[in-house]
Each structure stands twice: as C-alpha cells, then as structure tokens.
Amino acid sequence: MTLQTELENVSPSKLSVRNVSKIFHSKRQIVRALDGVSLEINEGEFVCLVGPSGCGKSTLLNIIAGLDLADEGAVLADGQPVTGPGRDRMVMFQEHALFPWLDVLDNVMFGLRLKPGLNNRERREVAKYYLRLVDLDKFLHANIHELSGGMKQRVALARALAPNPKVLLMDEPFAALDALTREQLYGDIQRIWEQRKKTIVFVTHNVREAVCLGDRVILFSPHPGRIRKEYQIALPRPRDISSVALAEKSSEILVALKSYLDAGGENARVPGATFATHGGAE
Amino acid sequence: MKTRVISAIAFFLLLLVAWEVVVQTGILKVNRIMTPTPSDVVIYLYGAIVDGTLPSAALVTMKRLLFGYLCGIAIGLPLGLITARFKACQDTIGLLALGLQTLPSVCWVPLALLWFGQTESAMFFVVVMGTLWSVVIATETGVRTIPPIYARAARTMGSRGFHTWINVMLPASLPFIVSGMKQGWAFAWRSLMAAEIYVTILTGFGLGHILHYGRELQQMNQVVGVMFVIVVIGLLADKVLFSPWERFLHRRWGTQGK
Ligand SMILES: Nc1ncnc2c1ncn2[C@@H]1O[C@H](COP(=O)(O)OP(=O)(O)O)[C@@H](O)[C@H]1O
Ligand SMILES: [Mg+2]
C-alpha cells in the first residue's frame, strides 16, 4: 500500500441495526438500556441520535463500535455482523481519551502503528495530514495537558480519522466544550465529513446541535431505551447553528420530544437531562 | 536562581566553619577525639580515595545495590501487572505484597544470613526484598487506577492483549510505578547499609563495612567521612536515576507527575 492510496477516501459503510436489545443487571435493578432498536444508516450518511441521558444512546454507539455486545439482535456493517471493535469503525468519546504519555503526533500515530502495510515514515505523513485537516499541524509535539479542551477534541478527531475508517462514531464529543469552541467545531466536522466521506453516527442530547449536523435526527426515549421518531433534515450545508431555519426545525423536534415525554410512554419518566433549545444555553 | 545557589553555598560554608570552630576551640566542651572536624574528614577522604579503599568499597556497594534493585524491578513489575489483572492474584500475591511491604526491609537481614550465610547471596536477597514489594504494590495500584476509557480507546484502534499491556497499561501507570521504584530504592539502600554494617562479607568490603570498622577502631573521621559518601551517593542516585523520569512525568502529565 502506498501513501497515496492510504490517503484516498474509502467507501463509507452502510450500517444496519436490527432489533437490538441490551439489559444491564446492576445490584439494585435491571435496566433495559435498549429495547428492540432497529435503524438503517446509509453509506456516507450523517445521523444524529438525540435523547435525554439514560436513554441508551451511548449503549447503542458502543454496540455499533463492537465495544459492547447486544443481548439480542445484531448490528451489520456492510452486511457483515459486528463482533468486536475494528479499524473500519472508529470512536470519539466525550472525554478525549488521549494518552497523556504521548505527544500529539504520537497519539495520532497510535492507531496507525497497528495498521499493517505502511512504514513508519508513511505513518508519520498520514498522521501529519490529519493533524493538518484539524488545523493542529503547529502542535505536533505539544503535550496533551497543554492543549485547550477544543484542541484536545481535535486531536481525538484526527486520531479517529487517521486509520481511515468507513464509519465515525461520536459520543457527545463536544458536550464539555464552551459554546464558541463548539460552533467552530461544527464547521470543522461538516467540512471534514464532506471532504472525507464517512458514515457518521453522532450522539448528543442537544437538539440544535443534532439539527445543525445531521442528515437525519433520531429521537430516543428512556426506560426502556427506544427510538420514538425520526426527522429528515433538508437544510442546505454548510449550516449555521444560529440560523432561523435551523432554530425552527429544532423547536419542532423539541416540541415533539416534550410532548411524548410529558404524555408518558410505557414507564416514561421525566428525563434528568435538560434540553438545550439553544446552542450555547447550557 | 543565582541567589538560590549563592544562599545554598553560603549556608553550607557557614555550617562547616561553625563546626570547625566549635570543635577546635572547644567552647561547647565537645570531646575532641569523638568529634572530628571537617578538615579531619577531608584528610580522611583524601587518603582513602588515593589509596583506593573508598572507591572500591563504593563500587562493591553500588554493584550489590544496582544488581539487586534491577532484579527486584524485573520481578516486581510483571508481578504487579499480573496481580492487577487477575482477581485470584489480587487476593493472594496482592495481599502478600501488602503485608510484606509493611515489614521494615532491615528485618530481612537476619533471615538472609541464616539462609545464605555471610555471602553475596544474602546481600542480594536483602536488596531484592527491599525493592520488590514496593514495586509490586505501586504497579498494581497504578494499573488499577487507570481510567477504563484508555483501554477502550486502544481497543478501537486495534490494540489487543499484550500490546495493550505494554503500550497502554504500563505507560498509563507510570506516575505510580516511578514513585514505587523510588520507594523501593530507598528501602533497598537502607537495608543494604544495615546488612553491610551488621555482617562482614568476605567477598567484598562495602561502604557499610568501612563504616563499621571506623567504629571498631574509633576512627571518627572515617565514620563521618563514609557517612558523607553515603549521603552523596543517595543524592546522586536521586538525580541520575529518578530526576529524568520525574521530569518526563512532569512534562507529559502536567502538574500531576511532580
Ligand atoms: N455498564 C453499565 N452497567 C449498568 N447500567 C448501565 C451501564 N451502562 C449504561 N447503563 C444504564 O443503561 C442506561 C442507558 O445508558 P447510556 O447508554 O449511557 O445512556 P445515554 O448515553 O443515552 O445517556 C442508563 O440507565 C444507564 O444507567
Ligand atoms: Mg451517553
């Protein structure tokens, strides 16, 4: 494999979540984190999973990643059942999960070193390419603790992109950042998605964020974790989080979300999370 | 920085001068035979360095210490990793390590002498025991406190089993391991000195033996001189062995590694 082919876009995956259920047995109770969840995600689609905390979004993402196994049902990536983590599906966590003992470049190199078919000079070039993509090429040898929260998440993004996965799984990656940094990252993630053509599954509890990023927004409700509704977002890209059209769409979704939560589904409870109706209102 | 160096030098000069004056003039009625002056000590050190007794003793001691210490780490690190990894080891080796670590390492000396006699093996045993348990416990604690997200992130990038242990678990617990190694060094160094003062090993005279014979011969300048050398070695070990690691931790982890 040459450097050139390594940097080319791979074709994104089609994901099928088929009737997935997951039950956690904790000491005091049994939690139905996911209850018969089915979802088809197209090649190169940007899908956002939205819902209050505890509705199983992370659980579903971890099952797609192969980090956890479903109790029932299956996840297929391009028709192949997911049985464990793989380089074709990379994950970005809410906590950056970068390794403090490595500098920025070596963090991005970590996954690449495990990828066969490249020599170390090529790996270095690949890592630098992705750090350039997230605007961090001036910080190759910085230590992780010296970076701001936004920069850390950019490194984490570069690290997730570096093995050139077909799917990018993101679990509330911007939840801990301030509004300004987040807005900047919305722009970056849209640009990178268009440029690198990945299938992205993006978890958030911020409706507005979901509308800003997703082709489709999937609404979850908790206890048990289920899909309640989904919305096609047809707004033109690149989207601006503070645009009126985006605000209208978000409030429409928010109303629906509140209505079925208030009505109380099966075992429905008032969610612990507050819903941000505005990008920076948390 | 400059004023710090100057004040440090001034302090030690003053200390030496005061010491010299107090002993020479006898104002505090100190026993002149039992209390050497700094100049006595310097004269002894010069003589002992020139005739080679001091360098060769220091060499013997350092060899024992370094060899035993490295073996202690080589056994302790994997043992600590295994203890953290397997539940069964935690309740067995972990508990054993916890118990034996509370034992002052000097207490191994009598046992070592009974088992191995007055041999190098006894010295080796004492140093290994001094090092081992601290390293085991530090490694175990270090591994146990690693945020699970590191291993998960590594798993998504294709890291498995042995690769994860070497490239994630070990470096992630480095802050703990380094402090454990430092404690192990301190324990080993103290118990080796005790052992050397306690018994004569015919295969090599270490610093402890010279200290002991200084007492036997009531050569106070020798006693104080060797003590001085022991202090210097301790300081050097700290600078050479541990400072680079601590600087690395400080640089990478920020304040935490300090
Ligand atoms: N490892 C676990 N053990 C026990 N319960 C868990 C575990 N992980 C998640 N849960 C429970 O499953 C439910 C869904 O969790 P999660 O997927 O993290 O929700 P979300 O990401 O939407 O906030 C929650 O009620 C949570 O308490
Ligand atoms: Mg979550």
Coordinates of C-alpha atoms and ligand atoms in Angstrom, one line a residue:
Chain A
M1 CA 0.0 0.0 0.0
T2 CA 1.4 3.4 -0.9
L3 CA 0.9 6.7 0.9
Q4 CA -1.3 7.9 -1.9
T5 CA -3.8 5.1 -1.8
E6 CA -3.8 5.2 2.0
L7 CA -4.9 8.9 2.0
E8 CA -7.6 8.2 -0.6
N9 CA -11.2 8.2 0.7
V10 CA -12.5 4.7 1.5
S11 CA -16.1 4.0 0.6
P12 CA -18.3 4.6 3.7
S13 CA -20.2 1.8 5.3
K14 CA -23.9 1.0 5.4
L15 CA -25.0 0.2 8.9
S16 CA -28.0 -1.9 9.9
V17 CA -29.1 -2.1 13.5
R18 CA -31.5 -5.0 13.7
N19 CA -33.8 -5.3 16.7
V20 CA -31.1 -4.7 19.2
S21 CA -31.8 -5.1 22.9
K22 CA -29.4 -4.6 25.8
I23 CA -30.1 -5.2 29.5
F24 CA -27.8 -4.2 32.3
H25 CA -28.1 -6.0 35.6
S26 CA -26.9 -3.7 38.4
K27 CA -27.1 -4.6 42.1
R28 CA -30.4 -2.9 42.8
Q29 CA -32.2 -3.0 39.5
I30 CA -32.5 -4.3 36.0
V31 CA -32.1 -1.6 33.3
R32 CA -33.5 -2.1 29.8
A33 CA -31.0 0.2 28.2
L34 CA -32.1 -0.7 24.6
D35 CA -35.4 -2.4 23.7
G36 CA -35.8 -3.7 20.2
V37 CA -34.0 -0.9 18.4
S38 CA -33.8 -1.0 14.6
L39 CA -32.1 1.5 12.4
E40 CA -30.8 1.7 8.9
I41 CA -28.0 4.1 8.2
N42 CA -26.9 4.7 4.6
E43 CA -23.5 4.9 3.1
G44 CA -22.0 8.3 3.9
E45 CA -25.0 9.5 5.9
F46 CA -24.6 11.8 8.9
V47 CA -27.1 10.5 11.6
C48 CA -27.6 12.1 15.0
L49 CA -29.0 10.2 17.9
V50 CA -30.8 12.5 20.4
G51 CA -32.5 11.9 23.7
P52 CA -32.2 12.6 27.4
S53 CA -29.4 11.0 29.3
G54 CA -30.0 7.4 30.2
C55 CA -32.0 6.5 27.0
G56 CA -29.3 4.2 25.7
K57 CA -27.5 6.4 23.1
S58 CA -24.1 5.5 24.3
T59 CA -25.0 1.9 24.7
L60 CA -26.1 1.7 21.1
L61 CA -23.0 3.5 19.9
N62 CA -20.8 1.1 21.9
I63 CA -22.6 -1.8 20.4
I64 CA -22.0 -0.5 16.9
A65 CA -18.4 0.1 17.8
G66 CA -18.1 -3.5 18.9
L67 CA -17.0 -2.4 22.4
D68 CA -20.2 -3.9 23.9
L69 CA -22.3 -6.8 22.7
A70 CA -26.0 -6.8 22.2
D71 CA -28.1 -9.2 24.2
E72 CA -30.5 -9.6 21.3
G73 CA -30.4 -8.6 17.7
A74 CA -27.4 -7.7 15.6
V75 CA -25.5 -4.9 14.0
L76 CA -24.3 -5.3 10.4
A77 CA -21.7 -3.2 8.8
D78 CA -21.9 -3.6 5.0
G79 CA -23.7 -6.8 5.6
Q80 CA -21.1 -8.3 8.0
P81 CA -22.2 -8.8 11.6
V82 CA -20.2 -6.7 14.1
T83 CA -18.5 -9.0 16.6
G84 CA -15.8 -6.6 18.1
P85 CA -14.0 -3.3 17.6
G86 CA -12.5 -2.8 14.2
R87 CA -10.4 -0.1 12.4
D88 CA -13.3 0.4 10.0
R89 CA -15.4 1.9 12.8
M90 CA -13.5 4.5 14.9
V91 CA -14.9 6.1 18.1
M92 CA -14.6 9.6 19.5
F93 CA -15.6 9.8 23.2
Q94 CA -16.9 12.7 25.3
E95 CA -13.7 12.6 27.3
H96 CA -11.0 13.0 24.8
A97 CA -9.3 9.7 25.9
L98 CA -6.0 10.9 24.6
F99 CA -2.9 9.3 26.1
P100 CA -1.0 11.7 28.3
W101 CA 2.3 9.9 28.0
L102 CA 2.4 10.5 24.2
D103 CA 2.6 13.9 22.5
V104 CA 0.1 15.0 19.9
L105 CA 1.7 13.3 16.9
D106 CA 2.3 10.0 18.7
N107 CA -1.3 9.9 19.9
V108 CA -2.4 10.1 16.2
M109 CA 0.2 7.6 15.3
F110 CA -1.0 5.1 17.9
G111 CA -3.7 3.5 15.7
L112 CA -1.6 3.9 12.6
R113 CA 1.3 1.9 14.1
L114 CA -1.1 -1.0 14.4
K115 CA -2.2 -0.7 10.8
P116 CA -0.2 -3.0 8.5
G117 CA 1.1 -2.1 5.1
L118 CA 2.7 1.2 5.9
N119 CA 6.3 2.0 7.0
N120 CA 6.9 4.5 9.9
R121 CA 7.8 7.4 7.6
E122 CA 4.5 7.0 5.7
R123 CA 2.6 6.7 9.0
R124 CA 4.1 9.9 10.1
E125 CA 3.0 11.6 6.9
V126 CA -0.5 10.2 7.3
A127 CA -0.7 11.5 10.9
K128 CA 0.5 14.9 9.8
Y129 CA -2.1 15.0 7.1
Y130 CA -4.9 14.5 9.5
L131 CA -3.5 17.0 12.0
R132 CA -3.4 19.5 9.2
L133 CA -7.0 18.7 8.5
V134 CA -8.0 19.7 12.0
D135 CA -5.7 22.7 12.0
L136 CA -3.2 21.4 14.5
D137 CA -0.1 21.0 12.4
K138 CA 1.7 23.6 14.5
F139 CA 1.2 21.4 17.6
L140 CA 2.7 18.1 16.5
H141 CA 4.9 17.8 19.6
A142 CA 2.8 19.5 22.2
N143 CA 1.8 17.7 25.3
I144 CA -1.8 16.8 25.8
H145 CA -2.2 18.7 29.1
E146 CA -1.0 21.9 27.4
L147 CA -4.0 21.9 24.9
S148 CA -7.3 23.6 25.4
G149 CA -10.5 21.4 25.5
G150 CA -11.3 22.2 21.9
M151 CA -7.8 21.3 20.7
K152 CA -7.9 18.0 22.6
Q153 CA -11.1 17.1 20.8
R154 CA -9.5 18.0 17.5
V155 CA -6.6 15.7 18.3
A156 CA -9.1 13.0 19.2
L157 CA -10.8 13.6 15.9
A158 CA -7.5 13.3 14.0
R159 CA -6.7 10.2 15.9
A160 CA -10.1 8.7 15.0
L161 CA -9.7 9.6 11.3
A162 CA -6.1 8.5 10.9
P163 CA -6.7 4.8 10.3
N164 CA -9.1 5.9 7.6
P165 CA -12.3 4.2 8.9
K166 CA -15.5 3.8 7.0
V167 CA -17.6 4.8 10.0
L168 CA -17.0 7.5 12.6
L169 CA -18.9 7.1 15.9
M170 CA -19.0 10.2 18.1
D171 CA -20.4 10.1 21.6
E172 CA -21.2 13.7 22.8
P173 CA -17.8 14.8 21.7
F174 CA -18.4 18.5 22.2
A175 CA -20.6 18.3 25.4
A176 CA -17.8 19.6 27.6
L177 CA -16.8 22.5 25.5
D178 CA -17.8 26.1 25.6
A179 CA -20.3 27.4 23.0
L180 CA -17.8 29.3 20.9
T181 CA -15.4 26.4 20.6
R182 CA -18.3 24.1 19.8
E183 CA -19.5 26.3 17.0
Q184 CA -16.1 26.3 15.4
L185 CA -16.0 22.5 15.6
Y186 CA -19.5 22.2 14.0
G187 CA -17.9 23.9 11.0
D188 CA -14.9 21.7 11.1
I189 CA -16.8 18.5 11.4
Q190 CA -19.1 19.3 8.5
R191 CA -16.1 20.3 6.3
I192 CA -14.3 17.1 7.2
W193 CA -17.4 14.9 6.6
E194 CA -17.8 16.4 3.1
Q195 CA -14.1 16.0 2.4
R196 CA -13.5 12.5 3.8
K197 CA -16.9 10.9 3.0
K198 CA -17.6 9.0 6.2
T199 CA -20.7 7.5 7.6
I200 CA -21.1 9.3 10.9
V201 CA -23.2 8.4 13.9
F202 CA -23.3 11.3 16.3
V203 CA -24.7 11.1 19.8
T204 CA -25.9 14.3 21.6
H205 CA -28.5 15.5 24.0
N206 CA -28.5 18.9 22.3
V207 CA -31.3 19.0 19.7
R208 CA -30.0 22.1 18.0
E209 CA -26.5 20.5 17.6
A210 CA -28.2 17.5 16.1
V211 CA -30.1 19.6 13.6
C212 CA -27.0 21.5 12.7
L213 CA -25.0 18.4 11.9
G214 CA -27.3 15.6 10.8
D215 CA -28.9 14.5 7.6
R216 CA -31.3 12.7 9.9
V217 CA -32.1 13.1 13.6
I218 CA -33.3 10.0 15.5
L219 CA -35.2 10.7 18.7
F220 CA -34.8 8.3 21.7
S221 CA -36.8 7.9 24.8
P222 CA -35.6 6.2 28.0
H223 CA -36.9 3.4 30.3
P224 CA -36.7 1.4 28.1
G225 CA -34.4 2.9 25.5
R226 CA -36.4 3.1 22.3
I227 CA -36.5 5.0 19.0
R228 CA -39.5 7.3 19.1
K229 CA -39.4 9.4 15.9
E230 CA -37.0 10.5 13.2
Y231 CA -36.6 13.6 11.2
Q232 CA -35.1 14.2 7.8
I233 CA -33.1 17.5 7.9
A234 CA -33.1 19.0 4.4
L235 CA -31.4 22.3 5.3
P236 CA -28.6 23.3 2.9
R237 CA -25.0 22.9 4.0
P238 CA -22.8 24.3 5.5
R239 CA -25.3 25.0 8.2
D240 CA -25.0 27.8 10.7
I241 CA -26.2 26.9 14.2
S242 CA -27.7 30.3 14.8
S243 CA -29.8 30.5 11.6
V244 CA -33.5 30.9 11.8
A245 CA -34.4 27.9 9.7
L246 CA -32.3 25.7 11.9
A247 CA -34.0 27.2 15.0
E248 CA -37.4 26.5 13.7
K249 CA -36.6 22.9 12.9
S250 CA -35.1 22.4 16.3
S251 CA -38.1 23.7 18.2
E252 CA -40.4 21.5 16.1
I253 CA -38.4 18.5 17.2
L254 CA -38.2 19.7 20.8
V255 CA -42.0 20.1 21.0
A256 CA -42.4 16.6 19.8
L257 CA -39.9 15.3 22.2
K258 CA -41.5 17.1 25.1
S259 CA -45.0 16.0 24.2
Y260 CA -44.3 12.4 24.3
L261 CA -42.2 12.7 27.4
D262 CA -45.0 14.6 29.2
A263 CA -47.6 12.2 27.9
G264 CA -45.5 9.5 29.4
G265 CA -44.9 6.4 27.4
E266 CA -44.5 3.0 28.9
N267 CA -42.7 3.5 32.2
A268 CA -41.8 7.0 31.0
R269 CA -40.1 9.3 33.5
V270 CA -39.3 12.9 33.4
P271 CA -35.7 12.9 32.0
G272 CA -32.9 14.0 34.2
A273 CA -31.3 16.0 31.4
T274 CA -32.3 19.5 30.4
F275 CA -32.8 20.0 26.7
A276 CA -30.9 22.8 25.3
T277 CA -33.1 24.7 22.9
H278 CA -30.2 26.9 22.0
G279 CA -26.6 26.0 21.1
G280 CA -25.0 27.8 24.0
A281 CA -27.7 27.7 26.5
E282 CA -26.2 25.1 28.8
Chain B
M1 CA 18.3 31.0 40.5
K2 CA 21.6 32.7 41.1
T3 CA 20.6 33.9 44.6
R4 CA 19.4 30.4 45.4
V5 CA 22.8 28.9 44.5
I6 CA 24.6 31.6 46.5
S7 CA 22.5 31.2 49.6
A8 CA 22.9 27.4 49.5
I9 CA 26.7 27.7 49.2
A10 CA 26.7 30.3 52.0
F11 CA 24.7 28.1 54.2
F12 CA 26.9 25.1 53.9
L13 CA 30.1 27.1 54.2
L14 CA 28.8 28.6 57.4
L15 CA 27.8 25.2 58.7
L16 CA 31.3 23.8 58.1
V17 CA 33.1 26.8 59.5
A18 CA 30.9 26.8 62.6
W19 CA 31.5 23.1 63.1
E20 CA 35.3 23.5 62.7
V21 CA 35.4 26.4 65.1
V22 CA 33.2 24.8 67.7
V23 CA 35.3 21.7 67.8
Q24 CA 38.8 23.3 67.5
T25 CA 38.2 25.9 70.2
G26 CA 36.3 23.6 72.5
I27 CA 33.8 26.2 73.5
L28 CA 30.9 23.8 73.8
K29 CA 33.2 21.3 75.6
V30 CA 32.9 18.8 72.9
N31 CA 35.1 15.7 73.0
R32 CA 37.9 16.3 70.6
I33 CA 38.5 12.6 70.0
M34 CA 34.9 11.7 69.4
T35 CA 34.2 14.7 67.2
P36 CA 36.2 15.1 64.0
T37 CA 36.4 18.5 62.4
P38 CA 35.5 19.0 58.7
S39 CA 39.3 19.2 58.0
D40 CA 39.8 15.8 59.7
V41 CA 37.1 14.3 57.4
V42 CA 38.6 15.9 54.3
I43 CA 42.0 14.5 55.2
Y44 CA 40.5 11.0 55.7
L45 CA 38.5 11.2 52.4
Y46 CA 41.6 12.3 50.5
G47 CA 43.7 9.5 51.9
A48 CA 41.0 6.8 51.4
I49 CA 40.4 7.9 47.9
V50 CA 44.1 8.0 47.0
D51 CA 44.8 4.5 48.5
G52 CA 41.6 3.2 46.7
T53 CA 39.8 1.8 49.7
L54 CA 36.9 4.2 49.4
P55 CA 36.3 3.9 45.6
S56 CA 36.5 0.1 45.7
A57 CA 34.1 -0.1 48.7
A58 CA 31.7 2.3 46.9
L59 CA 31.9 0.1 43.8
V60 CA 31.2 -3.1 45.8
T61 CA 28.2 -1.5 47.4
M62 CA 26.8 0.0 44.2
K63 CA 27.2 -3.3 42.4
R64 CA 25.2 -5.1 45.0
L65 CA 22.6 -2.4 45.1
L66 CA 22.1 -1.9 41.4
F67 CA 22.0 -5.6 40.6
G68 CA 19.6 -6.5 43.3
Y69 CA 17.5 -3.4 42.6
L70 CA 17.2 -4.2 38.9
C71 CA 16.3 -7.8 39.6
G72 CA 13.7 -6.6 42.1
I73 CA 12.1 -4.4 39.5
A74 CA 12.3 -7.1 36.8
I75 CA 10.4 -9.4 39.1
G76 CA 8.1 -6.7 40.7
L77 CA 6.8 -5.1 37.5
P78 CA 5.3 -8.3 35.9
L79 CA 4.1 -9.5 39.3
G80 CA 2.3 -6.2 39.9
L81 CA 0.7 -6.4 36.4
I82 CA -0.4 -9.9 37.0
T83 CA -1.8 -9.0 40.4
A84 CA -3.8 -6.2 38.9
R85 CA -5.0 -8.3 36.0
F86 CA -6.3 -11.4 37.7
K87 CA -8.7 -11.4 40.6
A88 CA -7.1 -14.6 42.0
C89 CA -3.7 -12.9 42.2
Q90 CA -5.1 -9.9 43.9
D91 CA -6.3 -11.9 46.9
T92 CA -3.1 -13.8 47.1
I93 CA 0.0 -12.1 45.8
G94 CA -1.6 -8.7 46.4
L95 CA -2.2 -9.4 50.0
L96 CA 1.2 -11.0 50.5
A97 CA 2.9 -7.9 49.0
L98 CA 0.8 -5.6 51.1
G99 CA 1.8 -7.5 54.2
L100 CA 5.5 -7.8 53.4
Q101 CA 5.7 -4.2 52.4
T102 CA 4.8 -3.1 55.9
L103 CA 7.8 -5.1 57.2
P104 CA 10.8 -2.8 57.6
S105 CA 13.2 -4.2 55.0
V106 CA 16.0 -4.4 57.5
C107 CA 14.1 -7.2 59.1
W108 CA 15.1 -9.4 56.2
V109 CA 18.7 -9.3 57.2
P110 CA 18.7 -11.9 60.0
L111 CA 16.7 -14.3 57.8
A112 CA 19.0 -13.7 54.8
L113 CA 22.1 -14.5 56.9
L114 CA 20.6 -17.7 58.3
W115 CA 19.6 -18.9 54.8
F116 CA 22.6 -17.8 52.8
G117 CA 25.3 -17.3 55.4
Q118 CA 27.7 -14.4 55.0
T119 CA 27.6 -14.4 51.3
E120 CA 26.8 -12.2 48.4
S121 CA 23.5 -14.1 48.0
A122 CA 22.4 -12.8 51.4
M123 CA 23.1 -9.2 50.3
F124 CA 21.3 -9.8 47.0
F125 CA 18.3 -11.3 48.8
V126 CA 18.0 -8.3 51.2
V127 CA 18.2 -5.8 48.3
V128 CA 15.6 -7.7 46.2
M129 CA 13.2 -7.9 49.2
G130 CA 13.6 -4.2 49.8
T131 CA 12.7 -3.3 46.3
L132 CA 10.2 -6.0 45.2
W133 CA 7.1 -5.3 47.3
S134 CA 7.1 -1.6 46.8
V135 CA 7.3 -2.1 43.1
V136 CA 4.5 -4.7 43.1
I137 CA 2.2 -2.6 45.1
A138 CA 2.8 0.6 43.1
T139 CA 2.4 -1.2 39.8
E140 CA -0.8 -2.8 40.9
T141 CA -2.3 0.5 42.3
G142 CA -1.2 2.2 39.1
V143 CA -2.9 -0.2 36.8
R144 CA -6.0 -0.3 38.9
T145 CA -6.5 3.4 38.8
I146 CA -6.1 3.8 35.0
P147 CA -9.3 5.3 33.5
P148 CA -11.0 2.4 31.6
I149 CA -11.5 4.7 28.7
Y150 CA -7.8 4.3 27.7
A151 CA -8.1 0.6 27.2
R152 CA -11.4 1.1 25.3
A153 CA -9.9 3.7 23.0
A154 CA -6.9 1.5 22.4
R155 CA -9.2 -1.4 21.6
T156 CA -11.0 0.6 18.9
M157 CA -7.6 1.3 17.3
G158 CA -6.8 -2.4 17.1
S159 CA -4.7 -2.9 20.2
R160 CA -5.2 -6.2 22.0
G161 CA -3.8 -8.2 24.8
F162 CA 0.0 -8.0 25.2
H163 CA 0.2 -4.8 23.0
T164 CA -2.3 -3.1 25.3
W165 CA -0.4 -4.0 28.4
I166 CA 2.9 -2.8 27.1
N167 CA 1.7 0.3 25.2
V168 CA -1.2 1.5 27.4
M169 CA -1.4 0.0 30.8
L170 CA 2.3 0.2 31.6
P171 CA 2.8 3.8 30.5
A172 CA -0.6 4.9 31.9
S173 CA 0.5 3.7 35.4
L174 CA 4.0 5.3 35.1
P175 CA 3.4 8.0 37.7
F176 CA 2.7 5.3 40.3
I177 CA 5.4 3.0 39.1
V178 CA 8.1 5.7 39.3
S179 CA 7.1 6.6 42.8
G180 CA 7.1 2.9 43.7
M181 CA 10.6 2.4 42.2
K182 CA 11.8 5.4 44.2
Q183 CA 10.4 4.0 47.4
G184 CA 11.9 0.6 46.5
W185 CA 15.3 2.2 46.0
A186 CA 15.1 3.9 49.4
F187 CA 14.2 0.7 51.1
A188 CA 16.9 -1.3 49.3
W189 CA 19.6 1.2 50.0
R190 CA 18.7 1.4 53.7
S191 CA 18.6 -2.3 54.2
L192 CA 21.8 -2.9 52.3
M193 CA 23.6 -0.5 54.5
A194 CA 22.2 -2.2 57.6
A195 CA 23.3 -5.6 56.3
E196 CA 26.8 -4.4 55.5
I197 CA 27.2 -2.8 58.9
Y198 CA 25.8 -5.9 60.6
V199 CA 28.0 -8.6 59.0
T200 CA 31.2 -8.9 57.1
I201 CA 31.0 -10.4 53.7
L202 CA 34.4 -11.7 52.8
T203 CA 33.9 -11.5 49.0
G204 CA 33.9 -7.7 49.1
F205 CA 34.1 -4.8 51.6
G206 CA 31.3 -2.3 51.0
L207 CA 30.8 1.2 52.5
G208 CA 28.9 -0.3 55.4
H209 CA 31.9 -2.4 56.4
I210 CA 34.2 0.6 56.3
L211 CA 31.7 2.5 58.5
H212 CA 31.6 -0.5 60.9
Y213 CA 35.4 -0.7 61.1
G214 CA 35.6 3.0 61.7
R215 CA 33.6 2.5 64.8
E216 CA 35.7 -0.6 65.9
L217 CA 38.9 1.5 65.5
Q218 CA 37.2 4.6 66.9
Q219 CA 38.3 6.4 63.7
M220 CA 35.7 9.1 63.9
N221 CA 36.9 10.9 60.8
Q222 CA 36.4 7.6 58.9
V223 CA 32.9 7.2 60.3
V224 CA 31.8 10.7 59.4
G225 CA 33.6 10.6 56.1
V226 CA 31.8 7.4 55.0
M227 CA 28.5 8.8 56.1
F228 CA 29.2 11.8 53.9
V229 CA 29.9 9.5 50.9
I230 CA 26.7 7.6 51.6
V231 CA 24.7 10.9 51.5
V232 CA 26.4 11.9 48.3
I233 CA 25.6 8.5 46.6
G234 CA 21.9 8.9 47.7
L235 CA 21.7 12.4 46.2
L236 CA 23.4 11.3 43.0
A237 CA 21.1 8.3 42.6
D238 CA 18.1 10.6 43.0
K239 CA 19.5 12.9 40.3
V240 CA 20.7 10.3 37.9
L241 CA 18.0 7.6 38.3
F242 CA 14.8 9.4 39.1
S243 CA 15.0 13.0 38.1
P244 CA 14.8 12.2 34.3
W245 CA 11.7 10.1 34.9
E246 CA 10.1 12.8 37.1
R247 CA 10.9 15.5 34.5
F248 CA 9.2 13.3 31.9
L249 CA 6.2 12.8 34.0
H250 CA 6.0 16.5 34.8
R251 CA 6.3 17.4 31.2
R252 CA 3.7 15.0 29.9
W253 CA 1.2 14.8 32.7
G254 CA 1.5 18.5 33.8
T255 CA 1.4 19.1 37.5
Q256 CA 0.3 15.6 38.5
G257 CA 3.6 13.8 37.8
K258 CA 5.5 16.2 40.1
Ligands
LIG1 N1 -22.2 -0.7 32.4 C1 -23.5 -0.4 32.8 N2 -23.9 -1.1 33.9 C2 -25.2 -0.8 34.4 N3 -26.0 0.0 33.8 C3 -25.6 0.7 32.7 C4 -24.3 0.5 32.2 N4 -24.1 1.3 31.1 C5 -25.3 2.0 31.0 N5 -26.2 1.6 31.9 C6 -27.6 2.1 32.1 O1 -28.2 2.0 30.8 C7 -29.0 3.1 30.5 C8 -28.5 3.8 29.3 O2 -27.2 4.3 29.4 P1 -26.5 5.1 28.3 O3 -26.4 4.3 27.1 O4 -25.2 5.5 28.9 O5 -27.4 6.4 28.1 P2 -27.1 7.8 27.4 O6 -25.8 7.7 26.7 O7 -28.2 7.9 26.4 O8 -27.1 8.8 28.4 C9 -28.8 4.1 31.7 O9 -30.0 3.9 32.6 C10 -27.6 3.6 32.4 O10 -27.7 3.8 33.8
MG2 MG -24.0 8.8 27.0

